Short mmCIF file of C-alpha atoms in Angstrom, two decimals:
data_model
loop_
_atom_site.label_atom_id
_atom_site.label_comp_id
_atom_site.label_asym_id
_atom_site.label_seq_id
_atom_site.Cartn_x
_atom_site.Cartn_y
_atom_site.Cartn_z
CA UNK T 112 36.51 36.11 -44.19
CA UNK T 113 35.29 37.15 -40.75
CA UNK T 114 32.09 35.22 -41.34
CA UNK T 115 34.12 32.09 -42.14
CA UNK T 116 36.20 32.46 -38.97
CA UNK T 117 33.08 32.94 -36.91
CA UNK T 118 31.57 29.80 -38.33
CA UNK T 119 34.75 27.79 -37.63
CA UNK T 120 34.92 29.18 -34.09
CA UNK T 121 31.27 28.28 -33.52
CA UNK T 122 31.87 24.73 -34.74
CA UNK T 123 34.84 24.31 -32.39
CA UNK T 124 32.78 25.62 -29.47
CA UNK T 125 29.95 23.25 -30.38
CA UNK T 126 32.31 20.29 -30.46
CA UNK T 127 33.71 21.23 -27.05
CA UNK T 128 30.32 21.80 -25.44
CA UNK T 129 28.60 18.73 -26.94
CA UNK T 130 30.29 16.18 -24.67
CA UNK T 131 29.52 18.34 -21.67
CA UNK T 132 25.88 18.45 -22.62
CA UNK T 133 25.87 14.70 -23.25
CA UNK T 134 27.47 14.07 -19.87
CA UNK T 135 24.90 16.35 -18.27
CA UNK T 136 22.02 14.53 -19.93
CA UNK T 137 23.50 11.14 -18.93
CA UNK T 138 23.95 12.30 -15.34
CA UNK T 139 20.38 13.58 -15.20
CA UNK T 140 19.12 10.28 -16.65
CA UNK T 141 21.00 8.20 -14.06
CA UNK T 142 19.76 10.44 -11.27
CA UNK T 143 16.19 10.16 -12.58
CA UNK T 144 16.48 6.35 -12.74
CA UNK T 145 17.84 6.18 -9.20
CA UNK T 146 15.14 8.56 -8.03
CA UNK T 147 12.45 6.52 -9.77
CA UNK T 148 13.82 3.28 -8.29
CA UNK T 149 13.85 4.88 -4.84
CA UNK T 150 10.27 6.06 -5.29
CA UNK T 151 9.23 2.56 -6.44
CA UNK T 152 10.88 1.06 -3.38
CA UNK T 153 9.15 3.59 -1.14
CA UNK T 154 5.83 2.96 -2.86
CA UNK T 155 6.21 -0.78 -2.20
CA UNK T 156 6.45 -0.02 1.51
CA UNK T 157 3.67 2.58 1.84
CA UNK T 158 0.21 1.69 3.08
CA UNK T 159 -1.29 2.91 -0.22
CA UNK T 160 0.67 0.25 -2.14
CA UNK T 161 -1.07 -2.58 -0.27
CA UNK T 162 -4.63 -3.08 -1.54
CA UNK T 163 -5.63 -5.02 1.62
CA UNK T 164 -8.41 -6.64 -0.38
CA UNK T 165 -9.75 -7.07 -3.88
CA UNK T 166 -10.23 -10.04 -6.19
CA UNK T 167 -6.56 -10.89 -6.72
CA UNK T 168 -5.69 -10.57 -3.03
CA UNK T 169 -8.50 -12.78 -1.71
CA UNK T 170 -8.04 -15.30 -4.52
CA UNK T 171 -4.42 -15.59 -3.37
CA UNK T 172 -5.63 -16.22 0.19
CA UNK T 173 -8.03 -18.93 -1.00
CA UNK T 174 -5.36 -20.53 -3.19
CA UNK T 175 -2.95 -20.60 -0.24
CA UNK T 176 -5.72 -22.13 1.90
CA UNK T 177 -6.15 -24.97 -0.64
CA UNK T 178 -2.39 -25.52 -0.85
CA UNK T 179 -2.09 -25.81 2.92
CA UNK T 180 -5.07 -28.17 3.22
CA UNK T 181 -3.29 -30.92 1.32
CA UNK T 182 0.35 -30.10 2.14
CA UNK T 183 0.73 -28.98 5.72
CA UNK T 184 -2.51 -30.80 6.54
CA UNK T 185 -0.90 -34.09 5.56
CA UNK T 186 2.34 -33.08 7.24
CA UNK T 187 0.40 -32.57 10.49
CA UNK T 188 -1.20 -35.99 10.03
CA UNK T 189 1.98 -38.03 10.08
CA UNK T 190 0.89 -39.46 13.43
CA UNK T 191 -1.73 -41.41 11.45
CA UNK T 192 0.96 -42.94 9.24
CA UNK T 193 3.24 -43.64 12.20
CA UNK T 194 0.53 -45.57 14.03
CA UNK T 195 -0.36 -47.53 10.88
CA UNK T 196 3.29 -48.36 10.13
CA UNK T 197 3.82 -49.50 13.74
CA UNK T 198 1.02 -52.03 13.35
CA UNK T 199 1.59 -53.10 9.72
CA UNK T 200 4.45 -52.53 7.26
CA UNK T 201 7.11 -51.47 9.78
CA UNK T 202 5.91 -53.33 12.87
CA UNK T 203 9.39 -54.82 13.32
CA UNK T 204 10.87 -51.34 13.95
CA UNK T 205 10.66 -49.27 17.16
CA UNK T 206 8.57 -46.03 17.12
CA UNK T 207 11.69 -43.85 17.39
CA UNK T 208 13.01 -45.35 14.13
CA UNK T 209 9.71 -44.90 12.30
CA UNK T 210 9.51 -41.29 13.48
CA UNK T 211 12.61 -40.51 11.38
CA UNK T 212 10.33 -40.55 8.32
CA UNK T 213 8.26 -37.69 9.75
CA UNK T 214 11.35 -35.91 11.05
CA UNK T 215 12.93 -36.03 7.59
CA UNK T 216 9.71 -34.66 6.09
CA UNK T 217 9.85 -31.70 8.41
CA UNK T 218 13.59 -31.20 7.99
CA UNK T 219 13.44 -31.08 4.19
CA UNK T 220 10.34 -28.84 4.33
CA UNK T 221 12.02 -26.40 6.72
CA UNK T 222 15.48 -26.50 5.14
CA UNK T 223 14.11 -25.78 1.65
CA UNK T 224 12.72 -22.46 2.90
CA UNK T 225 15.90 -20.45 2.38
CA UNK T 226 16.25 -21.39 -1.28
CA UNK T 227 12.52 -21.27 -2.06
CA UNK T 228 12.09 -17.89 -0.33
CA UNK T 229 14.96 -16.34 -2.27
CA UNK T 230 13.62 -17.63 -5.60
CA UNK T 231 10.17 -16.29 -4.70
CA UNK T 232 11.52 -12.79 -4.01
CA UNK T 233 13.19 -12.78 -7.43
CA UNK T 234 10.66 -14.55 -9.69
CA UNK T 235 7.29 -14.84 -7.92
CA UNK T 236 5.24 -17.89 -6.82
CA UNK T 237 4.14 -19.73 -9.94
CA UNK T 238 7.58 -20.81 -11.16
CA UNK T 239 7.99 -22.65 -7.83
CA UNK T 240 4.47 -23.95 -7.18
CA UNK T 241 3.93 -25.75 -10.50
CA UNK T 242 6.97 -28.07 -10.18
CA UNK T 243 6.21 -28.31 -6.45
CA UNK T 244 2.80 -29.77 -7.27
CA UNK T 245 4.40 -32.38 -9.54
CA UNK T 246 6.95 -33.37 -6.87
CA UNK T 247 4.30 -33.60 -4.12
CA UNK T 248 1.92 -35.80 -6.12
CA UNK T 249 4.79 -37.98 -7.34
CA UNK T 250 5.97 -38.55 -3.76
CA UNK T 251 2.47 -39.59 -2.62
CA UNK T 252 2.16 -42.09 -5.46
CA UNK T 253 5.59 -43.52 -4.67
CA UNK T 254 4.62 -43.90 -1.00
CA UNK T 255 1.60 -45.97 -2.02
CA UNK T 256 3.85 -48.72 -3.41
CA UNK T 257 6.64 -48.60 -0.82
CA UNK T 258 7.46 -51.74 1.17
CA UNK T 259 10.87 -51.16 2.77
CA UNK T 260 11.95 -48.59 5.35
CA UNK T 261 14.47 -46.85 3.06
CA UNK T 262 11.75 -46.47 0.42
CA UNK T 263 9.54 -44.57 2.87
CA UNK T 264 12.54 -42.42 3.84
CA UNK T 265 13.14 -41.42 0.22
CA UNK T 266 9.55 -41.18 -1.04
CA UNK T 267 7.54 -39.95 1.95
CA UNK T 268 10.40 -38.30 3.81
CA UNK T 269 12.58 -36.57 1.23
CA UNK T 270 10.33 -35.95 -1.79
CA UNK T 271 7.17 -35.10 0.12
CA UNK T 272 8.97 -32.60 2.35
CA UNK T 273 10.42 -30.84 -0.70
CA UNK T 274 7.02 -30.65 -2.41
CA UNK T 275 5.42 -29.17 0.70
CA UNK T 276 8.12 -26.50 0.92
CA UNK T 277 7.69 -25.49 -2.74
CA UNK T 278 3.97 -24.90 -2.14
CA UNK T 279 3.97 -23.55 1.42
CA UNK T 280 6.49 -20.68 1.26
CA UNK T 281 5.36 -19.02 -2.01
CA UNK T 282 1.70 -19.15 -0.88
CA UNK T 283 2.26 -17.34 2.42
CA UNK T 284 4.84 -14.89 1.05
CA UNK T 285 2.45 -13.89 -1.75
CA UNK T 286 -0.26 -12.99 0.76
CA UNK T 287 2.15 -10.59 2.50
CA UNK T 288 2.54 -8.61 -0.74
CA UNK T 289 -1.23 -7.98 -0.94
CA UNK T 290 -1.98 -7.14 2.70
CA UNK T 291 -0.49 -4.91 5.39
CA UNK T 292 -3.22 -3.64 7.72
CA UNK T 293 -5.03 -7.01 7.67
CA UNK T 294 -1.97 -9.14 6.99
CA UNK T 295 -2.29 -11.34 10.08
CA UNK T 296 -5.98 -11.98 9.42
CA UNK T 297 -5.33 -12.97 5.79
CA UNK T 298 -2.41 -15.21 6.76
CA UNK T 299 -4.49 -16.76 9.54
CA UNK T 300 -7.28 -17.66 7.14
CA UNK T 301 -4.78 -19.30 4.78
CA UNK T 302 -3.01 -21.13 7.62
CA UNK T 303 -6.37 -22.44 8.81
CA UNK T 304 -6.11 -24.69 5.76
CA UNK T 305 -3.43 -26.70 7.54
CA UNK T 306 -5.85 -27.20 10.45
CA UNK T 307 -8.67 -28.22 8.13
CA UNK T 308 -6.36 -30.68 6.41
CA UNK T 309 -5.20 -31.90 9.80
CA UNK T 310 -8.82 -32.65 10.75
CA UNK T 311 -9.87 -34.22 7.46
CA UNK T 312 -6.80 -36.28 6.56
CA UNK T 313 -6.40 -38.42 9.72
CA UNK T 314 -10.06 -39.46 9.57
CA UNK T 315 -10.07 -39.86 5.79
CA UNK T 316 -6.81 -41.82 5.67
CA UNK T 317 -7.79 -44.14 8.52
CA UNK T 318 -11.05 -45.04 6.76
CA UNK T 319 -9.38 -45.38 3.37
CA UNK T 320 -6.70 -47.66 4.81
CA UNK T 321 -9.28 -49.99 6.35
CA UNK T 322 -11.77 -49.95 3.44
CA UNK T 323 -9.53 -49.63 0.35
CA UNK T 324 -6.17 -50.79 1.64
CA UNK T 325 -3.06 -48.73 2.28
CA UNK T 326 -2.00 -48.45 -1.37
CA UNK T 327 -5.25 -47.16 -2.82
CA UNK T 328 -5.92 -45.05 0.26
CA UNK T 329 -2.68 -43.15 -0.31
CA UNK T 330 -3.28 -42.91 -4.07
CA UNK T 331 -6.73 -41.38 -3.55
CA UNK T 332 -5.17 -38.72 -1.31
CA UNK T 333 -2.65 -38.11 -4.10
CA UNK T 334 -5.38 -37.42 -6.67
CA UNK T 335 -7.03 -35.01 -4.23
CA UNK T 336 -3.70 -33.25 -3.75
CA UNK T 337 -3.25 -32.93 -7.52
CA UNK T 338 -6.57 -31.09 -7.92
CA UNK T 339 -6.09 -28.79 -4.92
CA UNK T 340 -2.45 -27.91 -5.56
CA UNK T 341 -2.96 -27.32 -9.28
CA UNK T 342 -5.81 -24.95 -8.44
CA UNK T 343 -3.65 -23.18 -5.86
CA UNK T 344 -0.82 -22.72 -8.38
CA UNK T 345 -3.23 -20.86 -10.66
CA UNK T 346 -4.82 -18.71 -7.92
CA UNK T 347 -1.75 -17.54 -5.97
CA UNK T 348 -0.14 -14.36 -7.33
CA UNK T 349 2.32 -11.76 -6.04
CA UNK T 350 1.67 -8.02 -6.24
CA UNK T 351 5.36 -7.35 -6.91
CA UNK T 352 6.91 -7.69 -10.35
CA UNK T 353 9.79 -10.19 -10.65
CA UNK T 354 13.10 -8.50 -9.87
CA UNK T 355 16.23 -10.65 -9.47
CA UNK T 356 18.44 -9.43 -6.63
CA UNK T 357 22.23 -9.17 -6.50
CA UNK T 358 22.27 -9.43 -2.71
CA UNK T 359 24.13 -12.41 -1.18
CA UNK T 360 22.07 -15.50 -0.37
CA UNK T 361 22.57 -14.93 3.35
CA UNK T 362 22.91 -11.15 3.81
CA UNK T 363 24.81 -10.24 6.96
CA UNK T 364 22.43 -7.37 7.71
CA UNK T 365 19.70 -9.94 8.44
CA UNK T 366 21.85 -11.54 11.14
CA UNK T 367 22.53 -8.08 12.60
CA UNK T 368 18.79 -7.47 13.02
CA UNK T 369 18.45 -8.23 16.74
CA UNK T 370 14.65 -8.43 16.72
CA UNK T 371 14.65 -10.94 13.87
CA UNK T 372 17.33 -13.07 15.52
CA UNK T 373 15.36 -13.10 18.80
CA UNK T 374 12.38 -14.45 16.87
CA UNK T 375 14.65 -17.08 15.34
CA UNK T 376 16.09 -18.24 18.68
CA UNK T 377 12.65 -18.32 20.27
CA UNK T 378 11.21 -20.27 17.36
CA UNK T 379 13.98 -22.89 17.62
CA UNK T 380 13.03 -23.77 21.19
CA UNK T 381 9.28 -23.51 20.60
CA UNK T 382 9.37 -25.68 17.49
CA UNK T 383 11.46 -28.31 19.26
CA UNK T 384 8.72 -28.62 21.88
CA UNK T 385 5.73 -28.39 19.54
CA UNK T 386 6.87 -31.27 17.32
CA UNK T 387 6.51 -33.78 20.16
CA UNK T 388 2.71 -33.65 20.76
CA UNK T 389 2.06 -33.73 17.02
CA UNK T 390 4.15 -36.91 16.68
CA UNK T 391 3.09 -38.75 19.82
CA UNK T 392 -0.44 -37.72 20.80
CA UNK T 393 -1.99 -40.70 18.99
CA UNK T 394 0.52 -43.17 20.44
CA UNK T 395 -0.05 -41.64 23.89
CA UNK T 396 -3.81 -42.16 23.57
CA UNK T 397 -3.37 -45.81 22.52
CA UNK T 398 -1.01 -46.46 25.43
CA UNK T 399 -3.68 -45.05 27.75
CA UNK T 400 -6.24 -47.65 26.68
CA UNK T 401 -7.89 -45.72 23.85
CA UNK T 402 -8.70 -48.00 20.92
CA UNK T 403 -6.69 -47.28 17.75
CA UNK T 404 -9.85 -46.56 15.74
CA UNK T 405 -10.75 -43.78 18.21
CA UNK T 406 -7.19 -42.54 18.77
CA UNK T 407 -7.03 -41.25 15.20
CA UNK T 408 -9.72 -38.74 16.16
CA UNK T 409 -7.48 -37.27 18.89
CA UNK T 410 -5.17 -35.88 16.20
CA UNK T 411 -8.20 -34.57 14.33
CA UNK T 412 -9.42 -32.79 17.49
CA UNK T 413 -5.97 -31.27 18.00
CA UNK T 414 -6.00 -29.88 14.47
CA UNK T 415 -9.60 -28.68 14.90
CA UNK T 416 -8.46 -26.56 17.84
CA UNK T 417 -5.72 -25.26 15.54
CA UNK T 418 -8.29 -23.97 13.03
CA UNK T 419 -9.77 -21.56 15.58
CA UNK T 420 -6.29 -20.70 16.84
CA UNK T 421 -5.14 -19.79 13.34
CA UNK T 422 -8.09 -17.44 12.74
CA UNK T 423 -9.20 -15.74 15.99
CA UNK T 424 -5.83 -14.60 17.49
CA UNK T 425 -4.49 -13.30 14.13
CA UNK T 426 -7.71 -11.33 13.65
CA UNK T 427 -7.33 -9.80 17.11
CA UNK T 428 -3.64 -9.15 16.51
CA UNK T 429 -4.42 -6.77 13.63
CA UNK T 430 -6.20 -4.64 16.24
CA UNK T 431 -4.17 -5.12 19.43
CA UNK T 432 -0.73 -5.89 17.99
CA UNK T 433 0.81 -9.03 16.53
CA UNK T 434 3.63 -9.39 19.05
CA UNK T 435 1.12 -8.75 21.84
CA UNK T 436 -0.73 -11.92 20.81
CA UNK T 437 2.32 -13.98 19.77
CA UNK T 438 3.96 -13.94 23.22
CA UNK T 439 1.01 -15.21 25.35
CA UNK T 440 -0.04 -17.79 22.75
CA UNK T 441 3.46 -19.30 22.70
CA UNK T 442 3.65 -19.25 26.52
CA UNK T 443 0.25 -20.89 27.02
CA UNK T 444 1.04 -23.57 24.42
CA UNK T 445 3.98 -24.64 26.58
CA UNK T 446 2.05 -24.24 29.82
CA UNK T 447 -0.79 -26.46 28.55
CA UNK T 448 1.75 -29.24 27.93
CA UNK T 449 3.30 -28.96 31.40
CA UNK T 450 0.15 -28.62 33.52
CA UNK T 451 -2.48 -30.36 31.37
CA UNK T 452 -1.04 -33.11 29.15
CA UNK T 453 0.99 -34.66 31.94
CA UNK T 454 -2.19 -35.36 33.97
CA UNK T 455 -4.42 -36.73 31.20
CA UNK T 456 -5.35 -40.40 31.52
CA UNK T 457 -8.81 -40.75 29.93
CA UNK T 458 -10.18 -40.15 26.45
CA UNK T 459 -12.08 -37.06 27.62
CA UNK T 460 -9.07 -35.38 29.25
CA UNK T 461 -6.84 -36.25 26.29
CA UNK T 462 -9.40 -34.68 23.93
CA UNK T 463 -9.61 -31.54 26.11
CA UNK T 464 -5.84 -31.20 26.13
CA UNK T 465 -5.70 -31.75 22.37
CA UNK T 466 -8.13 -28.94 21.59
CA UNK T 467 -6.48 -26.54 24.10
CA UNK T 468 -2.97 -27.22 22.92
CA UNK T 469 -4.11 -27.15 19.28
CA UNK T 470 -5.59 -23.68 19.76
CA UNK T 471 -2.45 -22.08 21.23
CA UNK T 472 0.07 -23.90 19.01
CA UNK T 473 -2.01 -23.04 15.94
CA UNK T 474 -2.08 -19.39 17.02
CA UNK T 475 1.72 -19.33 17.34
CA UNK T 476 2.18 -20.87 13.89
CA UNK T 477 -0.19 -18.31 12.38
CA UNK T 478 1.34 -15.27 14.14
CA UNK T 479 5.06 -15.86 13.64
CA UNK T 480 4.91 -15.12 9.89
CA UNK T 481 3.13 -11.71 10.15
CA UNK T 482 5.51 -10.76 12.99
CA UNK T 483 8.49 -11.44 10.70
CA UNK T 484 6.81 -9.48 7.90
CA UNK T 485 6.18 -6.59 10.31
CA UNK T 486 9.90 -6.08 10.97
CA UNK T 487 11.07 -6.73 7.38
CA UNK T 488 11.14 -4.85 4.10
CA UNK T 489 8.63 -6.07 1.53
CA UNK T 490 11.34 -7.45 -0.80
CA UNK T 491 12.91 -9.40 2.07
CA UNK T 492 9.82 -11.14 3.42
CA UNK T 493 10.11 -14.32 1.35
CA UNK T 494 13.82 -14.74 2.07
CA UNK T 495 13.42 -14.05 5.80
CA UNK T 496 10.51 -16.45 6.23
CA UNK T 497 12.45 -19.07 4.33
CA UNK T 498 15.60 -18.40 6.37
CA UNK T 499 13.68 -18.84 9.62
CA UNK T 500 12.25 -22.18 8.54
CA UNK T 501 15.63 -23.33 7.19
CA UNK T 502 17.12 -22.77 10.63
CA UNK T 503 14.17 -24.60 12.20
CA UNK T 504 15.04 -27.65 10.10
CA UNK T 505 17.58 -28.75 12.69
CA UNK T 506 15.27 -28.95 15.75
CA UNK T 507 12.64 -30.58 13.52
CA UNK T 508 15.12 -33.35 12.72
CA UNK T 509 15.87 -33.93 16.39
CA UNK T 510 12.43 -33.51 17.99
CA UNK T 511 10.75 -36.80 17.15
CA UNK T 512 13.74 -39.13 17.66
CA UNK T 513 14.76 -37.35 20.89
CA UNK T 514 11.26 -37.82 22.28
CA UNK T 515 11.29 -41.47 21.23
CA UNK T 516 14.65 -42.00 22.93
CA UNK T 517 13.34 -40.43 26.17
CA UNK T 518 10.29 -42.67 25.97
CA UNK T 519 12.51 -45.73 25.62
CA UNK T 520 14.90 -44.68 28.41
CA UNK T 521 11.97 -44.11 30.78
CA UNK T 522 10.58 -47.58 30.00
CA UNK T 523 7.43 -46.24 28.32
CA UNK T 524 6.77 -43.36 30.73
CA UNK T 525 5.82 -40.11 28.97
CA UNK T 526 6.77 -37.79 31.89
CA UNK T 527 10.27 -36.95 30.67
CA UNK T 528 9.13 -36.41 27.10
CA UNK T 529 6.29 -34.11 28.19
CA UNK T 530 8.60 -32.14 30.50
CA UNK T 531 11.07 -31.60 27.64
CA UNK T 532 8.30 -30.51 25.29
CA UNK T 533 6.63 -28.02 27.62
CA UNK T 534 9.79 -26.49 29.09
CA UNK T 535 11.36 -25.74 25.70
CA UNK T 536 8.18 -24.01 24.49
CA UNK T 537 7.93 -21.85 27.63
CA UNK T 538 11.64 -20.97 27.40
CA UNK T 539 11.27 -20.02 23.73
CA UNK T 540 8.36 -17.69 24.51
CA UNK T 541 10.75 -15.58 26.64
CA UNK T 542 12.73 -14.71 23.50
CA UNK T 543 9.49 -13.58 21.87
CA UNK T 544 8.81 -11.35 24.88
CA UNK T 545 12.34 -9.94 24.64
CA UNK T 546 11.81 -9.02 20.96
CA UNK T 547 8.46 -7.38 21.77
CA UNK T 548 9.99 -5.24 24.55
CA UNK T 549 12.87 -4.19 22.28
CA UNK T 550 10.39 -2.85 19.75
CA UNK T 551 8.39 -0.92 22.38
CA UNK T 552 8.91 -1.18 26.14
CA UNK T 553 5.46 0.20 26.91
CA UNK T 554 3.27 -2.63 28.15
CA UNK T 555 0.06 -1.31 26.57
CA UNK T 556 1.60 -0.31 23.23
CA UNK T 557 0.18 -1.88 20.09
CA UNK T 558 3.13 -3.87 18.72
#
């Protein structure tokens, strides 16, 4: 009888204690999962988590280089199209109206950054780059058969800008997941692709237009883009596993990051000024008695200077500090416009300005991305880079037409346009200096 009571008592005690044990096990499991997730997040941020080299990392750099050759390289070469349109298909329109095609390209490219960057952080690069390749090639083929202004706006302006954005942002953001110590160098090598494309495409397109006609010249560039972008889509990979985020699309903590917002404000003014030489350097050369066949090479020289600017300063910045190189490069880009471009009146001086300006503007474009990555968490890099470029979509839309309007108001004089370009770049560099001093006020600190 006593044995039976003991058994029943033991069963009741077991039933009471079982839920407590289950709750304890569940609590321990949740704590372990949170601890593991925290460790994974910390591991993502540690220096040991970044290979800073290896087959996958450098293949990503090369793939990004190829993507930028045919995307941003063609974007930088719109001056070639603008000059051709002014003399052929759209000769009945003023330059300021034609420049809206290039402005729309840039606006769509920049504005797509917020969405593309967020998708990249959640799902990786390939799901974006493959359809981006299809959109880019389709837009080029459509441009080859366009005849009316609105057709160029839709095909070359809207579609091409979207395709460039879907290839540009995942490529650069992927590099940042593989590199930390040599991040600026790796990004600079990839961004040099835009300079290479900017050298090759103006010369190639000008010769194709004259020898094969506009239609087939554009189509040939489209086939080249198909090969390069398809290869890039296969090569570019992210070190991070896909992980959808529940954070809002525009997290308020990003806007409370003062250093990031200073970079944003500075980039707005700098970008507004930098668009103008890229749009009008060829037209400026022609108006200063340089033959159109030679003027195309001015844009190529500008982009050639950008190749060195996208490689040398980023390499030095990994040693001496990325912000320490970003600030002077932005300042000297604006200064070269104010004190050099305004006094050029021969082919030689225009070429010298083009290579000088190309060097410093290329350096700024190559350094702004690693500076953003430096002050961001690894899972936020894609979204923050995309957010920056989305905000820059608005000055990109205004830069070309505003410069064209100034040119028209000044009866063909470039002085007002050049003054606007240079002063906005110099003013924007002061915001970069402010961000650098907020991070570390010591002048000789490596920041």
